[in-house]
Amino acid sequence: MTFTNNNVEYRVTLDTQLNIFIVFNKEDESKFATGTTIENAVLELEKIA
């Protein structure tokens, strides 16, 4: 599923072993960020996107 936040489209996954969310930039999946919540991960992605 793809989401949009502030003109950044992203895809969310959950690493259940580490219990963290991983957010990938839809247009360039080499850009990604992690966080303990989806919101934290999206904020980190926005910093690098």
XYZ file of N, CA and C in Angstrom:
147
model
N 0.847 -1.168 0.000
C 0.000 0.000 0.000
C 0.897 1.237 0.000
N 0.518 2.228 -0.760
C 1.288 3.464 -0.871
C 0.535 4.606 -0.210
N 1.262 5.418 0.538
C 0.698 6.562 1.233
C 1.376 7.830 0.741
N 0.733 8.967 0.960
C 1.306 10.255 0.600
C 1.263 11.169 1.808
N 2.388 11.838 2.058
C 2.471 12.784 3.160
C 3.380 13.929 2.719
N 2.845 15.131 2.631
C 3.632 16.305 2.223
C 4.370 16.063 0.909
N 3.652 15.542 -0.068
C 4.183 15.299 -1.405
C 5.235 14.191 -1.460
N 5.390 13.414 -0.406
C 6.294 12.270 -0.419
C 5.435 11.009 -0.404
N 5.568 10.207 -1.458
C 4.845 8.937 -1.479
C 5.758 7.872 -0.894
N 5.196 7.038 -0.017
C 6.021 6.054 0.665
C 5.264 4.757 0.882
N 6.056 3.725 1.158
C 5.531 2.393 1.445
C 6.019 2.005 2.835
N 5.158 1.396 3.634
C 5.483 1.070 5.019
C 5.570 -0.440 5.199
N 6.606 -0.883 5.909
C 6.711 -2.275 6.324
C 7.043 -2.297 7.813
N 6.798 -3.432 8.449
C 7.104 -3.601 9.868
C 8.068 -4.766 10.014
N 9.209 -4.512 10.629
C 10.161 -5.570 10.955
C 9.766 -6.110 12.323
N 9.176 -7.286 12.329
C 8.649 -7.825 13.589
C 9.751 -8.341 14.510
N 10.909 -8.664 13.964
C 12.011 -9.106 14.826
C 12.607 -7.951 15.603
N 12.749 -6.794 14.943
C 13.307 -5.618 15.602
C 12.239 -4.687 16.148
N 10.972 -4.930 15.755
C 9.837 -4.122 16.183
C 9.999 -2.656 15.778
N 10.384 -2.438 14.501
C 10.497 -1.089 13.966
C 9.776 -1.013 12.626
N 9.320 0.183 12.298
C 8.695 0.434 11.010
C 9.764 0.907 10.035
N 9.670 0.453 8.801
C 10.578 0.866 7.743
C 9.735 1.520 6.660
N 10.095 2.743 6.300
C 9.355 3.522 5.315
C 10.265 3.730 4.106
N 9.792 3.308 2.935
C 10.543 3.421 1.691
C 9.936 4.506 0.818
N 10.779 5.325 0.204
C 10.329 6.300 -0.783
C 9.826 5.528 -1.991
N 8.627 5.826 -2.455
C 8.025 5.070 -3.555
C 8.813 5.209 -4.850
N 9.344 6.392 -5.112
C 10.036 6.629 -6.372
C 11.482 6.162 -6.346
N 12.103 6.094 -5.177
C 13.493 5.661 -5.050
C 13.623 4.834 -3.781
N 13.468 3.524 -3.909
C 13.449 2.666 -2.727
C 14.812 2.519 -2.055
N 15.852 3.111 -2.650
C 17.138 3.130 -1.952
C 17.107 4.150 -0.819
N 16.102 5.040 -0.836
C 15.904 5.999 0.249
C 14.851 5.436 1.187
N 15.256 5.208 2.417
C 14.329 4.665 3.403
C 14.711 5.166 4.783
N 13.775 5.038 5.708
C 14.010 5.465 7.082
C 13.300 4.509 8.015
N 13.737 4.482 9.263
C 13.132 3.608 10.258
C 12.680 4.419 11.456
N 11.773 3.844 12.225
C 11.299 4.494 13.438
C 10.469 3.541 14.273
N 10.291 3.885 15.526
C 9.487 3.052 16.413
C 7.998 3.209 16.138
N 7.641 4.314 15.461
C 6.266 4.509 15.006
C 6.312 4.875 13.524
N 5.189 4.735 12.848
C 5.133 5.122 11.436
C 5.417 6.615 11.306
N 4.875 7.400 12.203
C 5.069 8.847 12.140
C 6.544 9.218 12.255
N 7.267 8.572 13.171
C 8.692 8.855 13.321
C 9.468 8.473 12.066
N 9.135 7.337 11.495
C 9.817 6.887 10.286
C 9.545 7.838 9.129
N 8.316 8.317 8.995
C 7.967 9.248 7.911
C 8.725 10.562 8.105
N 8.813 11.056 9.324
C 9.559 12.285 9.574
C 11.027 12.135 9.181
N 11.621 10.992 9.475
C 13.003 10.755 9.092
C 13.145 10.667 7.578
N 12.178 10.060 6.913
C 12.211 9.961 5.450
C 12.114 11.336 4.821
N 11.277 12.196 5.374
C 11.123 13.545 4.830
C 12.431 14.322 4.924
N 13.252 14.031 5.914
C 14.532 14.725 6.063
C 15.490 14.370 4.926
N 15.416 13.128 4.434
C 16.355 12.704 3.393
C 15.761 12.742 2.002
N 14.442 12.895 1.900
C 13.804 12.864 0.575
C 13.878 14.175 -0.143
